[in-house]
Coordinates of C-alpha atoms in Angstrom, one line a residue:
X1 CA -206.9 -56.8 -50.7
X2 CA -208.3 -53.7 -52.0
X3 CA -208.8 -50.3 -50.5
X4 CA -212.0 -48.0 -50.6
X5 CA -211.6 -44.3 -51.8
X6 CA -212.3 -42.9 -48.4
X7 CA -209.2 -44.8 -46.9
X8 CA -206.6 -43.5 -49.7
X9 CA -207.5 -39.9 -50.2
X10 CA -206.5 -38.6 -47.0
X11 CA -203.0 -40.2 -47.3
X12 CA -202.4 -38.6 -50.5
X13 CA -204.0 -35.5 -48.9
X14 CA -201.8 -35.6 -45.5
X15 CA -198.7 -36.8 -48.4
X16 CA -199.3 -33.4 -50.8
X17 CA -199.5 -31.0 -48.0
X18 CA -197.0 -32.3 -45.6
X19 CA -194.1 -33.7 -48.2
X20 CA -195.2 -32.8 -51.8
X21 CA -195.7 -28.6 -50.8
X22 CA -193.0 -28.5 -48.8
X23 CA -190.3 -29.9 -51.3
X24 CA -192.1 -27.2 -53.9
X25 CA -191.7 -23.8 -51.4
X26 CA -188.6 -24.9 -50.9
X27 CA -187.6 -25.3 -55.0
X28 CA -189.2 -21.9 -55.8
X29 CA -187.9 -20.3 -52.9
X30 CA -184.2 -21.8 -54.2
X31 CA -184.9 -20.4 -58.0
X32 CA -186.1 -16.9 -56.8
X33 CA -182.7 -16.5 -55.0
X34 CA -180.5 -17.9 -57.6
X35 CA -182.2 -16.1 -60.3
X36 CA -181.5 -12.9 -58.1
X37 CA -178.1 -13.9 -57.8
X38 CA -177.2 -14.7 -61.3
X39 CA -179.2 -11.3 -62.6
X40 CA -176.6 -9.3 -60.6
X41 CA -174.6 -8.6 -63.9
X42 CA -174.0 -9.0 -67.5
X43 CA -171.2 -11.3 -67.0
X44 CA -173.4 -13.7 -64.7
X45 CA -176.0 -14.2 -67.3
X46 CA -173.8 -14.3 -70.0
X47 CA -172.2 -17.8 -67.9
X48 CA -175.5 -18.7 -67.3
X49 CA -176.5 -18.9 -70.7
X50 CA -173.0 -20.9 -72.0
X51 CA -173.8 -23.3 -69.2
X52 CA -177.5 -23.8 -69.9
X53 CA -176.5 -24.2 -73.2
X54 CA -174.2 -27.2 -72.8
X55 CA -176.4 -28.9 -70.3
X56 CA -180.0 -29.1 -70.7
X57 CA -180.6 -30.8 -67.4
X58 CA -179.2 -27.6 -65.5
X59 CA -181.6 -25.1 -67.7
X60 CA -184.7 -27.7 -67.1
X61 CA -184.1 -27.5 -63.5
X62 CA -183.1 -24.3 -62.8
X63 CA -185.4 -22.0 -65.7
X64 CA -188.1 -24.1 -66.5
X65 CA -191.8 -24.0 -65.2
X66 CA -194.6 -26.3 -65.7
X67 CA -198.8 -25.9 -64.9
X68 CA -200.4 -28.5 -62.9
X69 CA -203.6 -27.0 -61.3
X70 CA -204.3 -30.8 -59.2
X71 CA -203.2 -29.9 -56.1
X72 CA -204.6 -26.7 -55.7
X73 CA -207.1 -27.8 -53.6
X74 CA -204.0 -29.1 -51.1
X75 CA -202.2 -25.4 -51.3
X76 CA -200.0 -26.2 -53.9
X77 CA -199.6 -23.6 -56.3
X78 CA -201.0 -24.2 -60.8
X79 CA -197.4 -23.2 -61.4
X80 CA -194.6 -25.2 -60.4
X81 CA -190.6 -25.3 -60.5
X82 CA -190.1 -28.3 -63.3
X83 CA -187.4 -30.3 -61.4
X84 CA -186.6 -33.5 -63.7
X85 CA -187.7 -36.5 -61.6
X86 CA -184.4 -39.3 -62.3
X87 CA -186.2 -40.9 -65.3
X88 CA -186.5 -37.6 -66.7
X89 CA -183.6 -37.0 -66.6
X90 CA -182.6 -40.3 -68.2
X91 CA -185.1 -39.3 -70.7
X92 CA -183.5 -36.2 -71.4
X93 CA -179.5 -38.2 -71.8
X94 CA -181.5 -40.8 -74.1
X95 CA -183.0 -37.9 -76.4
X96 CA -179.5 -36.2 -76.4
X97 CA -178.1 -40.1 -77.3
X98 CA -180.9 -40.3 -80.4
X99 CA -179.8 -36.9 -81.7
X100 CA -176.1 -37.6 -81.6
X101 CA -176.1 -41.4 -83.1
X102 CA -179.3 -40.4 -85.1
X103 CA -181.5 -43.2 -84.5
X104 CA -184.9 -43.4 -84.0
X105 CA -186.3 -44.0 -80.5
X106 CA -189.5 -45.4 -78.7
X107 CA -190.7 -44.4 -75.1
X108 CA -193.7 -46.3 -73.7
X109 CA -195.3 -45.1 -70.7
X110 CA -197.2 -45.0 -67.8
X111 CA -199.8 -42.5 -68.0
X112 CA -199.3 -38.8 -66.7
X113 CA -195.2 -39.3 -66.6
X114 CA -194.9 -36.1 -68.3
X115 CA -192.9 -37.7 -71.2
X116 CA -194.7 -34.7 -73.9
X117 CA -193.8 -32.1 -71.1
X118 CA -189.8 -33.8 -71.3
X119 CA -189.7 -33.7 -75.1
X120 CA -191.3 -30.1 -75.9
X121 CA -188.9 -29.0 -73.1
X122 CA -185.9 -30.8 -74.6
X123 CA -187.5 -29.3 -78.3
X124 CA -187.6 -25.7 -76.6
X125 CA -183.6 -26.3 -75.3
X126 CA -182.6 -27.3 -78.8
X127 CA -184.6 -24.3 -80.7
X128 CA -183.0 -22.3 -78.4
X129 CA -179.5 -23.4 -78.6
X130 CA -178.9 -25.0 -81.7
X131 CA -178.2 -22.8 -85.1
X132 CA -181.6 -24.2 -87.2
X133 CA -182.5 -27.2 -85.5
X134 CA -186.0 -28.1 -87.4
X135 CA -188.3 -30.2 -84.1
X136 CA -191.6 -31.4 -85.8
X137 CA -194.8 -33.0 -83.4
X138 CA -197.9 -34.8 -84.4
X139 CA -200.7 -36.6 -82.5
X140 CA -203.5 -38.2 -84.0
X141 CA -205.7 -34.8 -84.5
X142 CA -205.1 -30.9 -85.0
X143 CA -206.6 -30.1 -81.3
X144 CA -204.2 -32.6 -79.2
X145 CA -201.1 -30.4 -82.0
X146 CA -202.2 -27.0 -81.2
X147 CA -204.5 -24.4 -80.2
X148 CA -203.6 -21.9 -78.1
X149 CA -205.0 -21.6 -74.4
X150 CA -205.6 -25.1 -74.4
X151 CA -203.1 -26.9 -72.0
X152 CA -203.6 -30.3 -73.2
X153 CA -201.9 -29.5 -76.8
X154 CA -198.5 -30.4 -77.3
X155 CA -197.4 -26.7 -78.4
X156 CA -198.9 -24.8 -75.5
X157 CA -197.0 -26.9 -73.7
X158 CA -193.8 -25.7 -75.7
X159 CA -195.4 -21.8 -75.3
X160 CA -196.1 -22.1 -71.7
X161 CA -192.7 -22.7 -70.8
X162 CA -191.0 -20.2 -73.2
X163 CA -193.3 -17.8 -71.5
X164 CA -191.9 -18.4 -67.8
X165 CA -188.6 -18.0 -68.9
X166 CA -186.7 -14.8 -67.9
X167 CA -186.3 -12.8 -71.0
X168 CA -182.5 -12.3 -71.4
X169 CA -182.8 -16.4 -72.1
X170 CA -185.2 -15.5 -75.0
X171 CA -184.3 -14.9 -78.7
X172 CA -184.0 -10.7 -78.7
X173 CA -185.5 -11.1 -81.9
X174 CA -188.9 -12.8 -81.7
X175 CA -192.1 -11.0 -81.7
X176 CA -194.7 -13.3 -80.9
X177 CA -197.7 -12.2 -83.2
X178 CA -195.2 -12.8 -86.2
X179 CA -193.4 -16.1 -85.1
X180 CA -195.7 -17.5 -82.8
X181 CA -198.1 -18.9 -85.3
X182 CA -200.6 -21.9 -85.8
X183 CA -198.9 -25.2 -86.3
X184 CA -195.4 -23.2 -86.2
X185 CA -192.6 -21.4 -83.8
X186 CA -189.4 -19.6 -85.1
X187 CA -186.8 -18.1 -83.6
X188 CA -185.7 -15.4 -85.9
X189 CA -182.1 -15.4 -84.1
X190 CA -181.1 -18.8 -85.4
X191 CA -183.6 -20.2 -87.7
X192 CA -185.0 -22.8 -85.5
X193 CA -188.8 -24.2 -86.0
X194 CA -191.1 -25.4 -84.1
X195 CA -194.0 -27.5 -86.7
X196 CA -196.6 -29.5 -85.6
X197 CA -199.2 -31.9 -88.1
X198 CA -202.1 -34.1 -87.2
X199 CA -203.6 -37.2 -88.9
X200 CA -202.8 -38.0 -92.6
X201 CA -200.5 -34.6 -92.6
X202 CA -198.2 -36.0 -90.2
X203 CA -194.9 -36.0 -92.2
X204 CA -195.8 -34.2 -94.5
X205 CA -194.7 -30.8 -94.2
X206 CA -191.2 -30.7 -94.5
X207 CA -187.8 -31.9 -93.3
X208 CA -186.9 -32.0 -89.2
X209 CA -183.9 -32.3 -87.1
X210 CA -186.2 -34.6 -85.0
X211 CA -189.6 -35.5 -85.1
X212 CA -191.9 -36.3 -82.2
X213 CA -195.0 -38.8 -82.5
X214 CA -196.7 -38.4 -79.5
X215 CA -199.8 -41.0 -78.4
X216 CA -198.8 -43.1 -81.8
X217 CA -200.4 -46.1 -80.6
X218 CA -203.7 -44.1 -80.9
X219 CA -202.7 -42.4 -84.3
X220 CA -205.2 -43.6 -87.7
X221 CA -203.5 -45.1 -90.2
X222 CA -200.2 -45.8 -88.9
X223 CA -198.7 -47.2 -92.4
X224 CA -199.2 -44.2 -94.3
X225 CA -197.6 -42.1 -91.3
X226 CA -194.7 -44.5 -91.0
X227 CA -194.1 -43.8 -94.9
X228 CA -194.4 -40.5 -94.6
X229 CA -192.3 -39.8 -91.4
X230 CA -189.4 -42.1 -93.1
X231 CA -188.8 -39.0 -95.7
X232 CA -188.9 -35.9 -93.2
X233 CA -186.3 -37.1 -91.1
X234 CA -183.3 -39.2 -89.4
X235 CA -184.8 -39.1 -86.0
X236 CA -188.2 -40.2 -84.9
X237 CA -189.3 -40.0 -81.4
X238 CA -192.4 -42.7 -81.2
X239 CA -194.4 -42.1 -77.6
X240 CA -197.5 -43.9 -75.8
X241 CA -199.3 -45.9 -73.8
X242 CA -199.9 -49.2 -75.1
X243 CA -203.1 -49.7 -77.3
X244 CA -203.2 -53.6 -77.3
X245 CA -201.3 -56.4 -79.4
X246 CA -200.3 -56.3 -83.0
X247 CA -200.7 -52.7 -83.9
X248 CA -198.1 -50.9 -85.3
X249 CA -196.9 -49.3 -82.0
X250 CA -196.5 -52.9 -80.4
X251 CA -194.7 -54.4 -83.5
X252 CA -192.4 -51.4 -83.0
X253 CA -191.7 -52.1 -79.5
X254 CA -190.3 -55.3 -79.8
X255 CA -189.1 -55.2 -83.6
X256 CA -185.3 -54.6 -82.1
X257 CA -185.4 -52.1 -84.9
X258 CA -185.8 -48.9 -82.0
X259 CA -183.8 -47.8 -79.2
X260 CA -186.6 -48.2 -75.8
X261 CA -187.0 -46.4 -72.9
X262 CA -189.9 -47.0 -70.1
X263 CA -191.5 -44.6 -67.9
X264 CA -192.8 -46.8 -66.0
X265 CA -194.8 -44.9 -62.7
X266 CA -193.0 -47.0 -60.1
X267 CA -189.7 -44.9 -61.0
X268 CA -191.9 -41.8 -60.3
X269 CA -191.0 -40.4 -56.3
X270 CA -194.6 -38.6 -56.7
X271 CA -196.0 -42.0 -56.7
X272 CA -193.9 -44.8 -55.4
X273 CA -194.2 -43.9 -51.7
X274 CA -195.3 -46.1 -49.2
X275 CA -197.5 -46.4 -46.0
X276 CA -198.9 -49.0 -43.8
X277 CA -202.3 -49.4 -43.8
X278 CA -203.9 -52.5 -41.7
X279 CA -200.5 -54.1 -41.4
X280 CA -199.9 -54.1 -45.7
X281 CA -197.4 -51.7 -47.4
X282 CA -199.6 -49.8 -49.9
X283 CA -198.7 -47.3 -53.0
X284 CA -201.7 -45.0 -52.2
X285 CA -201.5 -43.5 -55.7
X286 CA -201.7 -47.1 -57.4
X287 CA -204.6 -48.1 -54.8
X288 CA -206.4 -44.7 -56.1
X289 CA -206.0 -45.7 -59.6
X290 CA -207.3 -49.4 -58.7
X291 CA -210.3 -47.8 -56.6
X292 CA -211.0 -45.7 -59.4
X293 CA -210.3 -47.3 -63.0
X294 CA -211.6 -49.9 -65.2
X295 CA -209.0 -53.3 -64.9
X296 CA -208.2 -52.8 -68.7
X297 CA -207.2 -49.0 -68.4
X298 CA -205.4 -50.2 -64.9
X299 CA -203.2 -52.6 -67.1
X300 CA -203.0 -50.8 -70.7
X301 CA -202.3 -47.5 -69.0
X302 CA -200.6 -47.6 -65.6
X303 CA -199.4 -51.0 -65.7
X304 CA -197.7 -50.7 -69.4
X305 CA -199.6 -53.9 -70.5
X306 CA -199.9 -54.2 -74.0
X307 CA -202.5 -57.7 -73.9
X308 CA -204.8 -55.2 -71.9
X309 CA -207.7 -54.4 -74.0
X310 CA -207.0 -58.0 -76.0
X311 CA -210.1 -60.5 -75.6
X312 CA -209.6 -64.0 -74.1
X313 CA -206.4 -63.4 -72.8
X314 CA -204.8 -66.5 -71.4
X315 CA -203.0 -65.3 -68.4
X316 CA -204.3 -61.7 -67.0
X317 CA -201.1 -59.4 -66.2
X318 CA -202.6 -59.0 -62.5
X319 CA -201.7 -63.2 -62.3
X320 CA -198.1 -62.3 -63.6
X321 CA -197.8 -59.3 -61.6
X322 CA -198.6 -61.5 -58.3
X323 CA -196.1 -63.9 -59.4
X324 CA -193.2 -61.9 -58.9
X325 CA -190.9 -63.2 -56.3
X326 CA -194.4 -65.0 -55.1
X327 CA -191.8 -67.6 -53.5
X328 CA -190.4 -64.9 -51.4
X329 CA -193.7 -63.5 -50.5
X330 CA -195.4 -66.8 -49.4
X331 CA -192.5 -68.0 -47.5
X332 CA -192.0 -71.2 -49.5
X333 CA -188.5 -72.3 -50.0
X334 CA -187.0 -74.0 -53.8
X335 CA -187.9 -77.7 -54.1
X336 CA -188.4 -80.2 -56.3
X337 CA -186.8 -81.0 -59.7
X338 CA -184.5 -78.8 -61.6
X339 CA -185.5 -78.7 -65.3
X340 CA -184.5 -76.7 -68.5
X341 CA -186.6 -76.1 -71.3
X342 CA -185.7 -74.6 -75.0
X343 CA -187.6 -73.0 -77.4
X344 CA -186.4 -73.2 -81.1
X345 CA -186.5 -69.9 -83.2
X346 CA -188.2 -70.9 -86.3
X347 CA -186.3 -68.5 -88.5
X348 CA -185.2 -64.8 -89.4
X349 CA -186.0 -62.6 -86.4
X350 CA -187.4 -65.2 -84.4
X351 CA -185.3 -66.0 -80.9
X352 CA -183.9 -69.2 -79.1
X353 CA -185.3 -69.2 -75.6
X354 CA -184.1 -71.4 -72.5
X355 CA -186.2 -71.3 -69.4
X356 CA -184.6 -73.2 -66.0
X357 CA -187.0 -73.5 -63.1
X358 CA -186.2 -75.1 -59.8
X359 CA -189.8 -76.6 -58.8
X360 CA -192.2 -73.8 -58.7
X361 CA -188.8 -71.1 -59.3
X362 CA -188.4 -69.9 -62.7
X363 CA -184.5 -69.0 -62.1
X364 CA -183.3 -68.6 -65.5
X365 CA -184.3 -67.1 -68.8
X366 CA -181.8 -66.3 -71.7
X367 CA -182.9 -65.6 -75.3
X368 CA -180.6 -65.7 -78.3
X369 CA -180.7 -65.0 -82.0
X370 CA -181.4 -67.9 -83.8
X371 CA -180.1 -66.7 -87.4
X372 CA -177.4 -68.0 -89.4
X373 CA -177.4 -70.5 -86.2
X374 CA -177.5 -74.1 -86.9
X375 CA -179.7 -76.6 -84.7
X376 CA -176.4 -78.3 -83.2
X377 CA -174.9 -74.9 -81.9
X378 CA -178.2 -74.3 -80.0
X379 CA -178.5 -77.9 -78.7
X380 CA -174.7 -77.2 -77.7
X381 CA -175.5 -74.2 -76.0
X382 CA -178.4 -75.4 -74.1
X383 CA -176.6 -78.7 -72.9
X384 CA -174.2 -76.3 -71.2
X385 CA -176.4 -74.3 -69.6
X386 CA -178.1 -77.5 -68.2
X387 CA -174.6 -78.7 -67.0
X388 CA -173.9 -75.2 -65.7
X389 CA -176.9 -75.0 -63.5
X390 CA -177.8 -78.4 -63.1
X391 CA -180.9 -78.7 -65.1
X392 CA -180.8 -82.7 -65.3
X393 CA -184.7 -82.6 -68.1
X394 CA -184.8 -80.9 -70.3
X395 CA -187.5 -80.6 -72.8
X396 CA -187.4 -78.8 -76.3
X397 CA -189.8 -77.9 -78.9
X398 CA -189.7 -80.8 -81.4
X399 CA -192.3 -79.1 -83.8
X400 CA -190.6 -77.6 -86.9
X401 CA -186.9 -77.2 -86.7
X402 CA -186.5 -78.3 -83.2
X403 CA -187.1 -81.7 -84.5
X404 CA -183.4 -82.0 -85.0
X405 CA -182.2 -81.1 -80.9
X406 CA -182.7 -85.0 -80.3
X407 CA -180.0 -86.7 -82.3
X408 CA -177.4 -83.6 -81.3
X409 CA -178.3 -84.0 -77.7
X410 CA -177.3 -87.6 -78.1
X411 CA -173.8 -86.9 -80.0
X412 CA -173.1 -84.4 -77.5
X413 CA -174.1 -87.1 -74.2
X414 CA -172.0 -89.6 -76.0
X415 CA -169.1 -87.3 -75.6
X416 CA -170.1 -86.2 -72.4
X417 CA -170.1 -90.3 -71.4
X418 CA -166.0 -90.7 -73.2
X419 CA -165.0 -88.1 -70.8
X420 CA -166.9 -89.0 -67.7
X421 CA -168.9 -85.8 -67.8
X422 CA -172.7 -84.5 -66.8
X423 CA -175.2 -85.9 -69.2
X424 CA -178.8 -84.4 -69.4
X425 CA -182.0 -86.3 -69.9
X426 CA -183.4 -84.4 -73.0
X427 CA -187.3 -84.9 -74.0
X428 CA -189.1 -83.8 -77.0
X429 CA -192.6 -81.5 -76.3
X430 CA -194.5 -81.6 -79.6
X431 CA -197.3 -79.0 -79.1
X432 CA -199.2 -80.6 -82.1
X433 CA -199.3 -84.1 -80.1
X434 CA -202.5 -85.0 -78.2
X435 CA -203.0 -84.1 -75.1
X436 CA -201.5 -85.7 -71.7
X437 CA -203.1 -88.1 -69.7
X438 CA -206.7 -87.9 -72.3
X439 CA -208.8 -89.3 -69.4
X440 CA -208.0 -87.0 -66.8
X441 CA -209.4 -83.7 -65.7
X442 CA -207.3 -80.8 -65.3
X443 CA -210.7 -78.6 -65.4
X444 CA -213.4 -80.5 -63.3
X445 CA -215.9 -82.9 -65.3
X446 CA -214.4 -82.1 -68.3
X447 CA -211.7 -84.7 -69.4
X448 CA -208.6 -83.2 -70.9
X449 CA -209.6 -85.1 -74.4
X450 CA -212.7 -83.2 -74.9
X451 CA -211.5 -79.8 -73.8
X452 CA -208.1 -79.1 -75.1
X453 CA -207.2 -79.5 -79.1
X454 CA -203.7 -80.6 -78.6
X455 CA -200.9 -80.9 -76.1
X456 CA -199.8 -76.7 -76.2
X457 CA -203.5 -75.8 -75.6
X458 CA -202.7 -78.1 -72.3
X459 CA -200.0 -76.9 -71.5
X460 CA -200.6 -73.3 -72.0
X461 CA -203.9 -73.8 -70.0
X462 CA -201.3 -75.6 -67.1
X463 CA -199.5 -72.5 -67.2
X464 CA -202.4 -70.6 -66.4
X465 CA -203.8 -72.5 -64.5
X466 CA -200.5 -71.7 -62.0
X467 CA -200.6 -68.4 -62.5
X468 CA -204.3 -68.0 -61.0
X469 CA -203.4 -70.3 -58.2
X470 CA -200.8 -67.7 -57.4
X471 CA -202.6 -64.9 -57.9
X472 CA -205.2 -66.4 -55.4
X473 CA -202.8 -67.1 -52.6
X474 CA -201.7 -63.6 -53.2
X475 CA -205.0 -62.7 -52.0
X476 CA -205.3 -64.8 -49.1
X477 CA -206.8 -67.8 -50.6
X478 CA -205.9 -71.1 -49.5
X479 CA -203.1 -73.2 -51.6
X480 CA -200.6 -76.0 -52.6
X481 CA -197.9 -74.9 -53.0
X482 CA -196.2 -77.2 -55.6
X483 CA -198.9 -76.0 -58.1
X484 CA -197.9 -72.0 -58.2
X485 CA -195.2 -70.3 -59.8
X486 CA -192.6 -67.6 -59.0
X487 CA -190.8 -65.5 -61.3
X488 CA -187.4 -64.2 -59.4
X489 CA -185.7 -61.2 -59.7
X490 CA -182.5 -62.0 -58.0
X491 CA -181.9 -65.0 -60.2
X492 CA -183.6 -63.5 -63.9
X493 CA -182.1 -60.8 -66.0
X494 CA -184.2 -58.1 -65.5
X495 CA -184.6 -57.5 -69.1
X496 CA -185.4 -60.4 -69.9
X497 CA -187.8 -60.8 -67.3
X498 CA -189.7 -57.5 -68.1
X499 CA -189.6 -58.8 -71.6
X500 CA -191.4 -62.3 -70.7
X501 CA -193.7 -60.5 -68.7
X502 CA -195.3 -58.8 -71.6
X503 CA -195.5 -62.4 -73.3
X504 CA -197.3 -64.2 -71.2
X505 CA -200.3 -61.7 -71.5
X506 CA -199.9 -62.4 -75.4
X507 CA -201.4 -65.3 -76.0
X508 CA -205.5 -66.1 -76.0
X509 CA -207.7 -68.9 -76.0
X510 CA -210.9 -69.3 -78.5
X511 CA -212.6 -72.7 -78.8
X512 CA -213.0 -75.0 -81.9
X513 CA -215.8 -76.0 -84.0
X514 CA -216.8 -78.8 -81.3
X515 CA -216.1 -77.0 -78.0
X516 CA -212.2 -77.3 -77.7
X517 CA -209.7 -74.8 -76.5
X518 CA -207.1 -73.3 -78.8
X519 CA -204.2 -71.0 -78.2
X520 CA -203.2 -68.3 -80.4
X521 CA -199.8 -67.1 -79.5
X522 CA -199.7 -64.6 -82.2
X523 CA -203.1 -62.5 -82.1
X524 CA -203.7 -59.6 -84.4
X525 CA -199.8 -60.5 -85.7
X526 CA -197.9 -59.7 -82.6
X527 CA -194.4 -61.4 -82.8
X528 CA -194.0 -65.0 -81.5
X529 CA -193.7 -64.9 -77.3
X530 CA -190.4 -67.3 -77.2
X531 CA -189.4 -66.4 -73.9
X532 CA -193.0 -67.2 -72.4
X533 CA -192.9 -70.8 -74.7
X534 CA -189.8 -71.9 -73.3
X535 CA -191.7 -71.1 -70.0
X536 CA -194.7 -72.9 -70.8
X537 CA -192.3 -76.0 -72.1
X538 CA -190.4 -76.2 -69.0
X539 CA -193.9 -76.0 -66.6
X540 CA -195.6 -78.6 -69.0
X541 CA -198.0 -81.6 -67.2
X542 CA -196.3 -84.4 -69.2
X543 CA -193.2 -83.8 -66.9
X544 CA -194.6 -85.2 -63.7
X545 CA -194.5 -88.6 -65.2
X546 CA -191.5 -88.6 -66.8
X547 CA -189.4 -87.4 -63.6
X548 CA -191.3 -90.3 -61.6
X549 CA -189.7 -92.6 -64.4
X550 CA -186.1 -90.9 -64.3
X551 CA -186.2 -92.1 -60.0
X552 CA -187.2 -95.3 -60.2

């Protein structure tokens, strides 16, 4: 169900005036008085200063100001208190956490989170308070970096809320037309810079304490900045929204190599409230960006879906989105089998996977390193997590080294036989096989030899195929429910979960030379989705037949 622009604008009309401006008189009324208070002596702001010094979270929320002319038209004033929503603070503990451990970071977003407002006021904190801290920025071109007046650059940002300080927290020594100047801000009191670079130059101009990338999935020539950036400093700060699959900004994301953290805008209180409208609990600022925004900017930019702007995506992140807890939602209780399924790393940085689903339920996901591992240790692993939960099937990818699960599955049911334990049925799922059941028609007139290339192409198009279904009964449609699926959150790891998520909007679909469908799980060299194979595995059509076979 979707909403018309004429039905949300007046909520988040009657919301700005009657909660939003309210919550703001009251924070500027609160600053005005305790700036009063603390200006009553030397001795108060001397305190003041030693405690904004040790915690930038108090100076953020009691000093610093930020410009948002939006709701102007609602009363709301251009400049408001900045009060650090929770994530930003988390945000600003993570930065601190990167500066002490020196490690590089990478923050993907939601649009408009204010993560470049965070950083330059975590950057103005430090050149205040730190004896020659060195904070370099750099976007993709010199009018994002800096020039003044503009409120969109990253260093007007940084100007702006020097300037609404109160001047006994400012260096005594800085005259602005000699160390306010383009590209760079020094503090003459402690030596601390403030250097921005766009394009090719990013990197380039010296050594930083910290070094902030801001938009990097956007930047040109990511290679040469990466080379670059890896000389000027121990700490690099990598921020966007996704630009699609396989650039460098996505291989970063999930390389392991970076420490993560998501601003995602349902942790934003400005935009996850509720109402009731025609007996549905809405978000009216995510119905205004639906009402109002193309589906791939919805999903790259709001959504944080990297297989946004990707052609031929297999299964849309709308379909995985209606998925969650779709169980819960419809009303349909667990049924059916219980079955595992395990997806063999291939090598190096490639991951084990083991997906457990109790009929339409995915209830289990757990990924593991697969290096230095040996096959038996895996198969080991995943027989006990089928005993644990009772997964009696399990299937496993027999392609490449997986080929080896079947004989250890055996040695390990012989044992389980000598001491009267659980033994699992354990089937091998070759993706390279042909396809399952060649004369049927799992898309109408079309039998399944003549439209799929091989067995994965099947089963990947099964998945999807359940996905849709569920993202149709999500709107009302009619359905069966046996041929849905639901991803749970009380019984998945949420990491995990979030992680297969973004892998089941990896892979596409292309068709062959004579009109059959292929899957590429890897497009434009994204890593290899093993969470959402193991899914794929444990919801393949072959299964139906062989858990008929297991009952009779």
């Amino acid at each position: 169900m979707t909403y018309a622009l004429d039905e949300i604008a007046p909520l988040i009309k009657e919301w700005t005036i009657n909660t939003r401006l309210p919550e703001v008189i009251s924070e500027m009324t609160r600053r005005y008085y305790y700036k009063g208070l603390i200006e009553q002596n030397q001795l108060s702001i001397e305190a003041e200063i030693y405690k904004c010094k040790n915690d930038p979270v108090h100076w953020f929320n009691h000093w610093i100001w930020t410009y948002d002319p939006r709701g102007m038209p609602f009363g709301m004033p251009a400049n408001i208190p900045f009060v650090l929503r929770p994530k930003q603070v988390e945000l600003v503990d993570w930065l601190l956490e990167r500066e002490n451990t020196q490690t590089h970071g990478l923050i993907e977003k939601s649009r408009d989170e204010g993560m470049s407002y965070v950083v330059l006021g975590f950057y103005l904190h430090r050149w205040l308070f730190v004896e020659g801290f060195a904070g370099g920025v750099g976007s993709r071109k010199e009018e994002l970096v800096d020039k003044k007046g503009d409120p969109k650059t990253l260093l007007h940002k940084f100007r702006d809320m020097y300037s609404k300080m109160p001047n006994w927290l400012k260096p005594k020594g800085f005259v602005e037309k000699v160390h306010d100047n383009y590209m760079r801000i020094i503090n003459p009191d402690n030596g601390a810079t403030i250097t921005g670079e766009a394009g090719d130059n990013i990197g380039r101009g010296g050594r930083t304490t910290m070094y902030f990338l801001d938009e990097w999935a956007f930047v040109d020539r990511q290679e040469a900045v990466d080379a670059a950036i890896s000389q000027n400093t121990n700490v690099h700060i990598k921020g966007s929204t996704p630009n699609g699959i396989g650039d460098r900004f996505h291989q970063d994301r999930f390389s392991g190599r970076y420490a993560v953290f998501t601003m995602p805008w349902r942790d934003n209180p400005d935009k996850n409230w509720q109402v009731e409208i025609r007996g549905k609990v809405i978000y009216p600022w995510y119905e205004k960006q639906l009402a109002t925004l193309d589906d791939v900017v919805i999903a790259q930019e709001v959504d944080i879906n990297y297989a946004a702007s990707v052609e031929g995506v297999l299964i849309p992140s709308a379909w995985v989105e209606a998925s969650i807890d779709s169980h819960i939602k419809l009303n349909i209780e667990p049924s059916g089998d219980r079955i595992g399924a395990l997806d063999v790393a291939d090598e190096g940085k490639d991951k084990n996977s083991f997906a457990g689903r109790h009929g339409i339920v995915l209830q289990y996901l757990e990924s593991w390193s697969g290096k230095g591992d040996d096959i038996f240790g895996t198969t080991q692993k995943t027989m006990d997590l089928c005993i644990q939960d009772d997964y009696g099937l399990c299937y496993y990818d027999s392609d490449g080294l997986g080929a080896g699960v079947r004989g250890d599955a055996r040695v390990i049911n012989e044992r389980q036989r000598e001491i009267g334990g659980v033994e699992i049925s354990v089937e091998p799922f070759r993706g390279s096989a042909s396809v399952h059941d060649p004369d049927g028609e799992m898309v109408e007139e079309r039998k399944n030899k003549d439209f799929f290339a091989n067995l994965k192409a099947q089963s990947w198009w099964s998945l999807r195929i359940r996905f849709q279904n569920t993202y149709r009964a999500s709107k009302g449609m009619e359905y069966d429910p046996d041929n849905l699926i639901s991803l749970s959150t009380v019984d998945l790891d949420p990491k995990e979960l979030a992680l297969l998520k973004t892998e089941l909007s990896q892979p596409t679909y292309t068709k062959n030379g004579v009109g059959k469908i292929l899957v590429n799980k890897q497009p434009d060299g994204a890593c290899s989705p093993n969470r959402a194979d193991s899914v794929m595995i444990c919801f393949n059509p072959a299964i139906a037949n062989i858990a008929i076979w297991d009952k009779l």
